[in-house]
Tab-separated table of C-alpha atoms in Angstrom:
chain	number	residue	atom	x	y	z
A	28	UNK	CA	41.583	79.368	-11.333
A	29	UNK	CA	42.254	76.382	-9.098
A	30	UNK	CA	40.218	73.228	-9.580
A	31	UNK	CA	36.624	73.425	-8.492
A	32	UNK	CA	35.016	71.345	-5.773
A	33	UNK	CA	32.009	69.410	-6.948
A	34	UNK	CA	29.884	69.477	-3.830
A	35	UNK	CA	26.229	70.321	-4.099
A	36	UNK	CA	24.683	72.924	-1.824
A	37	UNK	CA	22.103	71.954	0.755
A	38	UNK	CA	18.540	72.941	-0.081
A	39	UNK	CA	17.527	75.972	1.978
A	40	UNK	CA	14.953	75.683	4.737
A	41	UNK	CA	11.616	77.476	4.665
A	42	UNK	CA	9.105	77.785	7.464
A	43	UNK	CA	6.694	74.874	7.912
A	44	UNK	CA	3.951	77.496	8.120
A	45	UNK	CA	0.609	77.386	9.940
A	46	UNK	CA	-0.738	74.389	8.010
A	47	UNK	CA	2.086	71.909	8.622
A	48	UNK	CA	-0.527	69.534	10.064
A	49	UNK	CA	-2.076	68.906	6.636
A	50	UNK	CA	1.066	67.190	5.497
A	51	UNK	CA	2.460	65.662	8.647
A	52	UNK	CA	-0.547	65.107	10.881
A	53	UNK	CA	-3.715	65.504	8.777
A	54	UNK	CA	-5.992	64.362	11.581
A	55	UNK	CA	-5.022	67.494	13.491
A	56	UNK	CA	-5.829	69.607	10.414
A	57	UNK	CA	-9.315	68.119	10.511
A	58	UNK	CA	-9.455	65.292	7.967
A	59	UNK	CA	-8.734	61.612	7.622
A	60	UNK	CA	-6.750	60.502	4.587
A	61	UNK	CA	-4.026	57.965	5.388
A	62	UNK	CA	-4.432	54.403	6.569
A	63	UNK	CA	-1.985	55.235	9.335
A	64	UNK	CA	-0.468	58.555	10.381
A	65	UNK	CA	3.176	58.358	11.327
A	66	UNK	CA	4.743	59.306	14.629
A	67	UNK	CA	1.854	58.699	17.022
A	68	UNK	CA	3.522	55.771	18.799
A	69	UNK	CA	7.093	56.503	19.810
A	70	UNK	CA	8.181	53.354	21.624
A	71	UNK	CA	5.711	50.584	20.721
A	72	UNK	CA	4.241	47.975	23.049
A	73	UNK	CA	7.386	45.951	23.706
A	74	UNK	CA	9.765	48.633	24.900
A	75	UNK	CA	11.472	47.878	28.188
A	76	UNK	CA	12.215	50.549	30.741
A	77	UNK	CA	10.168	53.058	32.658
A	78	UNK	CA	6.970	54.296	31.016
A	79	UNK	CA	6.757	58.084	31.250
A	80	UNK	CA	4.719	60.998	29.981
A	81	UNK	CA	6.210	64.282	28.829
A	82	UNK	CA	4.180	67.487	28.747
A	83	UNK	CA	4.900	71.101	28.016
A	84	UNK	CA	4.155	74.227	26.110
A	85	UNK	CA	6.257	76.287	23.730
A	86	UNK	CA	6.316	79.970	24.708
A	87	UNK	CA	7.148	82.863	22.399
A	88	UNK	CA	8.976	86.118	23.052
A	89	UNK	CA	5.757	87.853	24.124
A	90	UNK	CA	5.297	85.169	26.804
A	91	UNK	CA	2.367	83.651	24.937
A	92	UNK	CA	1.916	79.955	24.087
A	93	UNK	CA	2.742	78.873	20.538
A	94	UNK	CA	-0.456	77.125	19.497
A	95	UNK	CA	0.574	75.828	16.090
A	96	UNK	CA	3.898	74.165	16.810
A	97	UNK	CA	4.903	70.694	15.667
A	98	UNK	CA	7.573	68.826	17.607
A	99	UNK	CA	9.466	65.747	16.577
A	100	UNK	CA	11.102	63.498	19.134
A	101	UNK	CA	14.089	61.240	18.461
A	102	UNK	CA	15.263	59.015	21.291
A	103	UNK	CA	17.169	55.903	22.295
A	104	UNK	CA	15.546	52.984	24.065
A	105	UNK	CA	16.193	52.098	27.701
A	106	UNK	CA	19.470	50.406	26.715
A	107	UNK	CA	20.680	53.538	24.958
A	108	UNK	CA	20.227	52.117	21.448
A	109	UNK	CA	18.673	54.027	18.552
A	110	UNK	CA	16.476	52.243	16.005
A	111	UNK	CA	18.962	52.736	13.179
A	112	UNK	CA	21.724	50.631	11.529
A	113	UNK	CA	24.327	52.740	13.355
A	114	UNK	CA	22.238	53.008	16.507
A	115	UNK	CA	24.558	51.115	18.843
A	116	UNK	CA	22.613	47.871	19.196
A	117	UNK	CA	19.264	46.143	18.821
A	118	UNK	CA	15.951	47.623	19.890
A	119	UNK	CA	12.655	45.979	20.811
A	120	UNK	CA	10.299	45.035	17.997
A	121	UNK	CA	8.046	47.998	17.316
A	122	UNK	CA	10.415	50.528	18.881
A	123	UNK	CA	11.073	53.370	16.438
A	124	UNK	CA	12.067	56.038	18.937
A	125	UNK	CA	10.560	58.780	16.812
A	126	UNK	CA	7.358	60.689	17.239
A	127	UNK	CA	5.365	63.705	16.146
A	128	UNK	CA	3.573	65.880	18.639
A	129	UNK	CA	1.054	68.607	17.875
A	130	UNK	CA	0.124	71.352	20.313
A	131	UNK	CA	-3.487	72.026	21.219
A	132	UNK	CA	-4.742	74.827	18.940
A	133	UNK	CA	-6.468	76.573	21.858
A	134	UNK	CA	-3.905	76.294	24.649
A	135	UNK	CA	-0.587	75.349	23.053
A	136	UNK	CA	-0.231	72.430	25.482
A	137	UNK	CA	1.252	69.214	24.136
A	138	UNK	CA	2.169	65.834	25.571
A	139	UNK	CA	3.283	62.342	24.617
A	140	UNK	CA	3.894	58.931	26.145
A	141	UNK	CA	7.139	57.016	25.795
A	142	UNK	CA	9.824	55.208	27.775
A	143	UNK	CA	12.721	56.868	29.506
A	144	UNK	CA	15.853	56.415	27.383
A	145	UNK	CA	19.119	55.030	28.703
A	146	UNK	CA	22.494	56.762	28.615
A	147	UNK	CA	24.272	56.802	25.244
A	148	UNK	CA	27.945	56.829	24.282
A	149	UNK	CA	29.651	60.192	24.255
A	150	UNK	CA	31.837	61.309	21.384
A	151	UNK	CA	35.148	60.570	22.985
A	152	UNK	CA	34.969	59.660	26.610
A	153	UNK	CA	32.251	58.639	29.003
A	154	UNK	CA	28.539	58.441	28.483
A	155	UNK	CA	25.908	61.047	27.868
A	156	UNK	CA	23.157	61.404	30.425
A	157	UNK	CA	19.738	60.244	29.141
A	158	UNK	CA	17.930	62.760	26.955
A	159	UNK	CA	15.296	63.175	24.279
A	160	UNK	CA	16.139	65.005	21.059
A	161	UNK	CA	13.542	67.610	20.063
A	162	UNK	CA	13.051	69.333	16.720
A	163	UNK	CA	10.517	72.172	16.515
A	164	UNK	CA	8.878	73.759	13.513
A	165	UNK	CA	6.062	76.299	13.257
A	166	UNK	CA	4.898	79.395	11.463
A	167	UNK	CA	7.498	82.077	12.134
A	168	UNK	CA	10.322	79.556	12.628
A	169	UNK	CA	12.440	79.754	9.488
A	170	UNK	CA	14.583	76.713	10.156
A	171	UNK	CA	13.764	73.862	12.542
A	172	UNK	CA	15.133	74.271	16.061
A	173	UNK	CA	17.046	71.422	17.704
A	174	UNK	CA	17.123	71.041	21.452
A	175	UNK	CA	17.410	68.286	24.071
A	176	UNK	CA	15.362	67.369	27.120
A	177	UNK	CA	17.274	65.950	30.101
A	178	UNK	CA	15.744	64.406	33.230
A	179	UNK	CA	15.692	66.061	36.662
A	180	UNK	CA	16.141	62.746	38.465
A	181	UNK	CA	19.465	62.079	36.667
A	182	UNK	CA	21.310	64.781	38.560
A	183	UNK	CA	24.612	62.895	38.856
A	184	UNK	CA	24.668	61.925	35.173
A	185	UNK	CA	23.582	65.427	34.156
A	186	UNK	CA	26.431	66.921	36.159
A	187	UNK	CA	28.908	64.825	34.118
A	188	UNK	CA	27.178	65.174	30.760
A	189	UNK	CA	29.602	66.437	28.091
A	190	UNK	CA	26.962	68.486	26.240
A	191	UNK	CA	25.429	70.155	29.295
A	192	UNK	CA	28.946	70.994	30.426
A	193	UNK	CA	29.681	72.583	27.081
A	194	UNK	CA	27.078	75.256	27.805
A	195	UNK	CA	29.229	77.987	29.261
A	196	UNK	CA	26.408	79.675	31.189
A	197	UNK	CA	25.532	77.263	33.967
A	198	UNK	CA	22.174	78.920	34.595
A	199	UNK	CA	21.109	78.176	31.013
A	200	UNK	CA	21.682	74.426	31.436
A	201	UNK	CA	18.545	74.341	33.584
A	202	UNK	CA	16.437	75.219	30.530
A	203	UNK	CA	17.069	71.692	29.228
A	204	UNK	CA	16.128	69.800	32.382
A	205	UNK	CA	12.534	68.589	32.737
A	206	UNK	CA	10.897	68.486	36.158
A	207	UNK	CA	9.505	65.168	37.324
A	208	UNK	CA	6.067	64.835	38.923
A	209	UNK	CA	5.312	61.504	40.607
A	210	UNK	CA	1.840	62.393	41.850
A	211	UNK	CA	-0.024	60.454	39.120
A	212	UNK	CA	-0.114	56.858	37.936
A	213	UNK	CA	2.724	57.494	35.480
A	214	UNK	CA	5.641	59.861	36.061
A	215	UNK	CA	5.124	63.109	34.161
A	216	UNK	CA	8.028	65.282	33.070
A	217	UNK	CA	7.282	68.936	32.460
A	218	UNK	CA	9.355	70.532	29.700
A	219	UNK	CA	8.404	74.065	28.674
A	220	UNK	CA	10.384	75.513	25.781
A	221	UNK	CA	10.989	79.265	25.630
A	222	UNK	CA	11.813	80.473	22.145
A	223	UNK	CA	12.998	83.922	23.156
A	224	UNK	CA	13.521	86.219	26.104
A	225	UNK	CA	13.967	85.488	29.778
A	226	UNK	CA	14.833	81.841	30.330
A	227	UNK	CA	15.333	81.239	26.601
A	228	UNK	CA	15.843	77.519	25.979
A	229	UNK	CA	19.240	76.432	24.719
A	230	UNK	CA	19.042	75.441	21.047
A	231	UNK	CA	21.768	73.603	19.171
A	232	UNK	CA	23.473	73.904	15.818
A	233	UNK	CA	24.022	70.233	15.080
B	8	UNK	CA	38.457	51.550	3.504
B	9	UNK	CA	36.819	54.854	4.273
B	10	UNK	CA	34.265	54.929	7.044
B	11	UNK	CA	31.275	57.238	7.109
B	12	UNK	CA	31.769	59.931	9.685
B	13	UNK	CA	30.064	63.074	10.800
B	14	UNK	CA	27.838	65.248	8.686
B	15	UNK	CA	29.305	68.347	7.116
B	16	UNK	CA	28.736	71.477	9.092
B	17	UNK	CA	25.533	73.176	7.978
B	18	UNK	CA	26.193	76.237	5.839
B	19	UNK	CA	23.965	78.683	7.698
B	20	UNK	CA	24.663	81.409	5.138
B	21	UNK	CA	22.310	79.800	2.647
B	22	UNK	CA	19.502	79.254	5.157
B	23	UNK	CA	17.232	81.971	6.497
B	24	UNK	CA	18.308	83.335	9.871
B	25	UNK	CA	15.839	82.973	12.739
B	26	UNK	CA	15.079	86.686	12.926
B	27	UNK	CA	13.705	88.123	9.686
B	28	UNK	CA	11.675	91.302	10.338
B	29	UNK	CA	10.073	91.236	6.864
B	30	UNK	CA	8.334	88.040	7.938
B	31	UNK	CA	6.678	89.447	11.026
B	32	UNK	CA	5.842	86.225	12.852
B	33	UNK	CA	9.542	85.462	13.158
B	34	UNK	CA	10.015	88.423	15.489
B	35	UNK	CA	8.598	86.688	18.548
B	36	UNK	CA	9.558	83.172	17.571
B	37	UNK	CA	13.290	83.590	16.977
B	38	UNK	CA	15.876	82.743	19.625
B	39	UNK	CA	18.064	85.706	20.526
B	40	UNK	CA	21.058	83.779	21.816
B	41	UNK	CA	23.499	81.969	19.561
B	42	UNK	CA	22.894	78.316	18.891
B	43	UNK	CA	25.311	76.072	20.782
B	44	UNK	CA	27.372	74.183	18.192
B	45	UNK	CA	27.892	70.480	18.819
B	46	UNK	CA	29.905	67.861	17.035
B	47	UNK	CA	27.903	64.785	16.107
B	48	UNK	CA	27.176	62.084	18.648
B	49	UNK	CA	25.203	58.917	18.053
B	50	UNK	CA	21.905	60.786	18.260
B	51	UNK	CA	22.864	63.088	15.375
B	52	UNK	CA	24.188	60.489	12.914
B	53	UNK	CA	21.079	58.351	13.375
B	54	UNK	CA	17.474	59.114	12.504
B	55	UNK	CA	14.158	57.352	12.021
B	56	UNK	CA	13.952	54.639	9.373
B	57	UNK	CA	10.797	54.193	7.294
B	58	UNK	CA	9.773	51.395	4.980
B	59	UNK	CA	7.072	50.431	2.496
B	60	UNK	CA	4.848	49.120	5.312
B	61	UNK	CA	4.556	52.638	6.700
B	62	UNK	CA	2.760	54.075	3.683
B	63	UNK	CA	0.484	52.998	0.846
B	64	UNK	CA	1.359	53.065	-2.866
B	65	UNK	CA	-1.342	55.626	-3.698
B	66	UNK	CA	-0.258	58.081	-1.027
B	67	UNK	CA	1.824	60.012	-3.582
B	68	UNK	CA	-1.119	60.661	-5.911
B	69	UNK	CA	-2.907	63.783	-4.719
B	70	UNK	CA	-5.179	63.623	-7.767
B	71	UNK	CA	-6.792	60.493	-6.364
B	72	UNK	CA	-5.898	60.067	-2.693
B	73	UNK	CA	-8.840	62.125	-1.455
B	74	UNK	CA	-11.102	62.204	-4.527
B	75	UNK	CA	-14.464	60.492	-4.814
B	76	UNK	CA	-14.345	57.484	-7.148
B	77	UNK	CA	-14.413	58.686	-10.731
B	78	UNK	CA	-13.753	62.303	-9.799
B	79	UNK	CA	-10.634	64.410	-9.517
B	80	UNK	CA	-9.685	67.796	-8.135
B	81	UNK	CA	-9.997	70.994	-10.156
B	82	UNK	CA	-6.771	72.560	-11.372
B	83	UNK	CA	-3.733	72.169	-13.578
B	84	UNK	CA	-2.608	68.552	-13.404
B	85	UNK	CA	1.099	68.320	-12.617
B	86	UNK	CA	3.805	65.792	-11.867
B	87	UNK	CA	6.330	66.960	-9.300
B	88	UNK	CA	9.412	64.779	-9.469
B	89	UNK	CA	13.077	64.858	-8.579
B	90	UNK	CA	15.844	63.234	-6.610
B	91	UNK	CA	16.924	63.418	-3.007
B	92	UNK	CA	20.709	63.716	-2.945
B	93	UNK	CA	23.338	64.712	-0.430
B	94	UNK	CA	26.043	67.361	-0.760
B	95	UNK	CA	28.363	64.679	-2.161
B	96	UNK	CA	25.849	64.258	-5.039
B	97	UNK	CA	25.082	60.748	-3.843
B	98	UNK	CA	21.461	59.585	-3.919
B	99	UNK	CA	19.553	59.348	-0.633
B	100	UNK	CA	17.439	56.214	-1.135
B	101	UNK	CA	14.412	54.986	0.843
B	102	UNK	CA	13.858	58.275	2.578
B	103	UNK	CA	10.430	59.619	3.468
B	104	UNK	CA	9.281	62.625	1.434
B	105	UNK	CA	6.031	64.286	2.519
B	106	UNK	CA	4.251	67.196	0.828
B	107	UNK	CA	1.305	69.469	1.561
B	108	UNK	CA	-0.257	72.321	-0.343
B	109	UNK	CA	-3.255	74.533	-1.009
B	110	UNK	CA	-5.728	73.566	-3.710
B	111	UNK	CA	-5.869	75.234	-7.130
B	112	UNK	CA	-7.795	78.155	-5.625
B	113	UNK	CA	-5.227	78.776	-2.907
B	114	UNK	CA	-7.266	77.270	-0.057
B	115	UNK	CA	-5.915	74.757	2.447
B	116	UNK	CA	-7.965	71.933	3.876
B	117	UNK	CA	-7.239	72.998	7.446
B	118	UNK	CA	-9.543	73.954	10.292
B	119	UNK	CA	-7.581	77.181	10.787
B	120	UNK	CA	-7.667	78.410	7.155
B	121	UNK	CA	-10.541	80.823	6.567
B	122	UNK	CA	-9.633	82.156	3.096
B	123	UNK	CA	-12.734	82.738	0.967
B	124	UNK	CA	-11.615	80.500	-1.906
B	125	UNK	CA	-13.575	77.249	-1.719
B	126	UNK	CA	-12.454	73.876	-0.430
B	127	UNK	CA	-12.222	71.336	-3.256
B	128	UNK	CA	-14.232	68.281	-2.175
B	129	UNK	CA	-11.889	66.042	-4.175
B	130	UNK	CA	-8.605	67.390	-2.857
B	131	UNK	CA	-6.977	66.650	0.492
B	132	UNK	CA	-3.693	68.381	-0.206
B	133	UNK	CA	-1.135	65.997	1.238
B	134	UNK	CA	0.996	63.156	-0.068
B	135	UNK	CA	3.958	61.030	0.919
B	136	UNK	CA	6.368	58.602	-0.666
B	137	UNK	CA	9.744	56.916	-0.218
B	138	UNK	CA	12.578	57.780	-2.557
B	139	UNK	CA	13.741	54.785	-4.612
B	140	UNK	CA	17.242	53.276	-4.789
B	141	UNK	CA	18.438	56.202	-6.897
B	142	UNK	CA	16.879	58.833	-4.650
B	143	UNK	CA	14.088	59.430	-7.152
B	144	UNK	CA	10.583	60.384	-6.051
B	145	UNK	CA	7.415	61.666	-7.719
B	146	UNK	CA	3.993	63.004	-6.876
B	147	UNK	CA	0.945	63.688	-9.005
B	148	UNK	CA	-1.133	66.677	-7.944
B	149	UNK	CA	-2.674	69.965	-9.060
B	150	UNK	CA	-0.658	73.141	-9.197
B	151	UNK	CA	-1.535	75.102	-6.051
B	152	UNK	CA	-2.965	78.599	-6.302
B	153	UNK	CA	-1.451	81.777	-4.903
B	154	UNK	CA	-3.199	83.184	-1.850
B	155	UNK	CA	-3.122	86.270	0.377
B	156	UNK	CA	-1.824	86.182	3.927
B	157	UNK	CA	-1.654	88.587	6.807
B	158	UNK	CA	1.831	89.993	7.073
B	159	UNK	CA	1.575	93.291	5.330
B	160	UNK	CA	-1.999	93.696	4.103
B	161	UNK	CA	-1.108	93.064	0.475
B	162	UNK	CA	1.197	90.057	0.711
B	163	UNK	CA	0.555	87.056	-1.553
B	164	UNK	CA	2.238	83.707	-1.338
B	165	UNK	CA	3.574	82.459	-4.653
B	166	UNK	CA	2.293	79.018	-5.639
B	167	UNK	CA	4.205	76.556	-3.506
B	168	UNK	CA	4.274	73.010	-2.227
B	169	UNK	CA	5.646	72.343	1.262
B	170	UNK	CA	8.192	69.516	1.327
B	171	UNK	CA	9.461	67.553	4.337
B	172	UNK	CA	12.455	65.185	4.060
B	173	UNK	CA	14.357	63.013	6.539
B	174	UNK	CA	17.620	61.604	5.158
B	175	UNK	CA	19.525	59.063	7.259
B	176	UNK	CA	20.566	61.233	10.217
B	177	UNK	CA	18.334	63.472	12.301
B	178	UNK	CA	20.581	66.455	11.545
B	179	UNK	CA	19.583	66.172	7.873
B	180	UNK	CA	15.937	66.805	8.769
B	181	UNK	CA	14.583	69.498	6.478
B	182	UNK	CA	11.318	71.256	5.725
B	183	UNK	CA	11.251	73.620	2.783
B	184	UNK	CA	8.942	74.953	0.077
B	185	UNK	CA	8.994	74.279	-3.656
B	186	UNK	CA	8.116	77.190	-5.937
B	187	UNK	CA	7.405	77.181	-9.682
B	188	UNK	CA	9.461	78.606	-12.510
B	189	UNK	CA	8.185	81.899	-13.822
B	190	UNK	CA	5.986	82.856	-10.876
B	191	UNK	CA	6.080	86.670	-10.628
B	192	UNK	CA	5.211	86.566	-6.907
B	193	UNK	CA	8.475	84.879	-5.901
B	194	UNK	CA	10.586	88.055	-5.586
B	195	UNK	CA	7.776	89.800	-3.671
B	196	UNK	CA	7.285	87.124	-1.030
B	197	UNK	CA	8.585	87.978	2.460
B	198	UNK	CA	8.946	84.284	3.305
B	199	UNK	CA	11.019	83.559	0.191
B	200	UNK	CA	13.056	86.644	0.939
B	201	UNK	CA	14.034	85.375	4.393
B	202	UNK	CA	16.708	83.473	2.446
B	203	UNK	CA	19.728	85.744	2.112
B	204	UNK	CA	21.402	83.862	-0.752
B	205	UNK	CA	19.929	84.390	-4.256
B	206	UNK	CA	21.280	81.069	-5.526
B	207	UNK	CA	19.673	79.280	-2.607
B	208	UNK	CA	16.335	80.827	-3.611
B	209	UNK	CA	16.812	79.686	-7.211
B	210	UNK	CA	17.406	76.186	-5.882
B	211	UNK	CA	13.865	76.197	-4.454
B	212	UNK	CA	12.259	76.925	-7.825
B	213	UNK	CA	11.058	73.819	-9.668
B	214	UNK	CA	11.804	73.814	-13.363
B	215	UNK	CA	9.298	73.048	-16.096
B	216	UNK	CA	10.326	69.606	-17.387
B	217	UNK	CA	8.714	68.946	-20.759
B	218	UNK	CA	10.488	65.603	-21.112
B	219	UNK	CA	8.680	64.283	-18.055
B	220	UNK	CA	5.155	65.329	-18.960
B	221	UNK	CA	2.461	62.892	-19.983
B	222	UNK	CA	1.440	64.438	-23.327
B	223	UNK	CA	-2.209	65.517	-23.523
B	224	UNK	CA	-2.581	64.662	-19.820
B	225	UNK	CA	-0.225	66.098	-17.179
B	226	UNK	CA	2.535	68.714	-17.172
B	227	UNK	CA	5.726	68.179	-15.142
B	228	UNK	CA	8.085	70.118	-12.901
B	229	UNK	CA	11.415	68.896	-11.568
B	230	UNK	CA	12.468	69.594	-7.985
B	231	UNK	CA	15.696	68.095	-6.652
B	232	UNK	CA	16.423	68.169	-2.925
B	233	UNK	CA	19.921	68.284	-1.443
B	234	UNK	CA	20.499	67.177	2.143
B	235	UNK	CA	23.675	67.539	4.168
B	236	UNK	CA	26.519	65.233	3.176
B	237	UNK	CA	28.694	63.070	5.380
B	238	UNK	CA	32.421	62.925	5.740
B	239	UNK	CA	34.353	59.844	4.791
B	240	UNK	CA	36.988	59.401	7.438
B	241	UNK	CA	40.418	58.374	6.223
B	242	UNK	CA	41.714	58.417	9.761
B	243	UNK	CA	39.805	57.130	12.737
B	244	UNK	CA	38.494	59.948	14.893
B	245	UNK	CA	36.453	58.112	17.440
B	246	UNK	CA	32.828	59.115	17.352
B	247	UNK	CA	31.934	56.970	20.298
B	248	UNK	CA	33.528	54.751	22.869
B	249	UNK	CA	34.733	54.884	26.411
C-alpha cells in the first residue's frame, strides 16, 4: 500500500427542508426569539452607488412557484469590493453584502433592496460584469444551488464577461440576466429562477 | 511562503444528487442540465464575516432561549458539541453555526407545521453560535422527536437537528442534518438515503459522548463538521488581476 493521504471528507449536504425559517429567519416561521435576525439589511445605510430593488419568484418543474424557498445573496459593493479580508479593498461601514430572502408562503414572490455592485476582477484577464451571487435552498433541494444574477443594462460588460461566455449555449445565458424596470421610484430588476424544464436557469458548480 | 488559493473541488460523489426519486419533492425541484463548473473568482473565495456583535451569548442555549423564567422545555436534555474543520483538518474559527429542530414530541414551531404533537411553550427550536479559535462550538437543547411526513404514507424522519455553517468562502456554505447514534429510523429515511455514500451518511450521525456529559444533568453527543479545504499555492497562479 502506498502512503495514505490525511484529508478529511466534506460533510454531506442534506435538504434545508420546509422549516428552514425556524433556524435562519424565525420571524418568517411565526415567532420572535433573537435580538436581531441576520441578513435583513444587505448593504447598510452608507453604501455608495445606485439603490435598487430585486424581485422574482422561483419556479419548479411543474411551472408552479416555490413558496418555501430561502435565498442568500452575496455581493460586492459599488466599487467591486467584498466585505471580507480578501475582498479586494475597503467597503463602507455597515456594508456586509450578504442577505437572506424568504419567499411569500402564499405566492412564492420575494424581493430585497440593495445597491448595484461594481465590476470585479476576473480570474486571469479583464473584469467580470457586475452580478449578484445567489444560493438557494428549500424542501426538495438536496444541496444548495449557486447561480448569478447579471444586469440587463450592462449589455457591453455582459458581452465580455468571462463566466457568461463560458456558457456554451448562448440562449441559456439569458436566464442569468435580470430585466430592469424604471417605472417606479427605485429601479426594479426582475429575476425569476427556473429550477427545471423550459428556460431552466443556469446553476454553477463552484 | 505558501499562499492560500482556491478551494478544493467539491466531491459530488459524497453529496446527494439533485434528483432523488425516493424523496419525491426533489422530482420537480432538481435541475435537469449539468451544473456549469467554474474555477474560483473573488466572489467564491470570499464570504460573509460574522462577529460577536451579531449574536447574543445565550443564543446557543435552546433550553433557555425561549423558555419562561424558571421553566424549561420537556425532553431529554442534551449537549450537542463538535468542531468545524476543513478538509485539511484545520479548524475553522469564528464561523457562524445555526441550528433548528423539532421539539421532543416531533413538532416544529412553524406556521406551516400541522402535526398533532403539541407545541412546547418553552421551546423555540433554534440556536446560533460562533465557533471559537479552535473551531469548537456547542449547543444545549432537548433531543428532538421523530415525526411522520408525507412522502410515502408511512415515512418517519429520524431524530435530527438541522445545521447551517458558513466557513470563510461562500463556496463552503453548507446546510446539513445531524442524526443520533443508534436511531433505527436512519436507514429507512428517504432523505438520509439521498446520500449515495454510506460513509458520508455515517459522518452525519452524532456519537454519544459520555466524557462530555454533565453527570446527573445533561447527556452529550459529538458532531464534527467538515467544510471544503483550500489549496496552498506553491506557485503563483493568478486568481485575479488584469
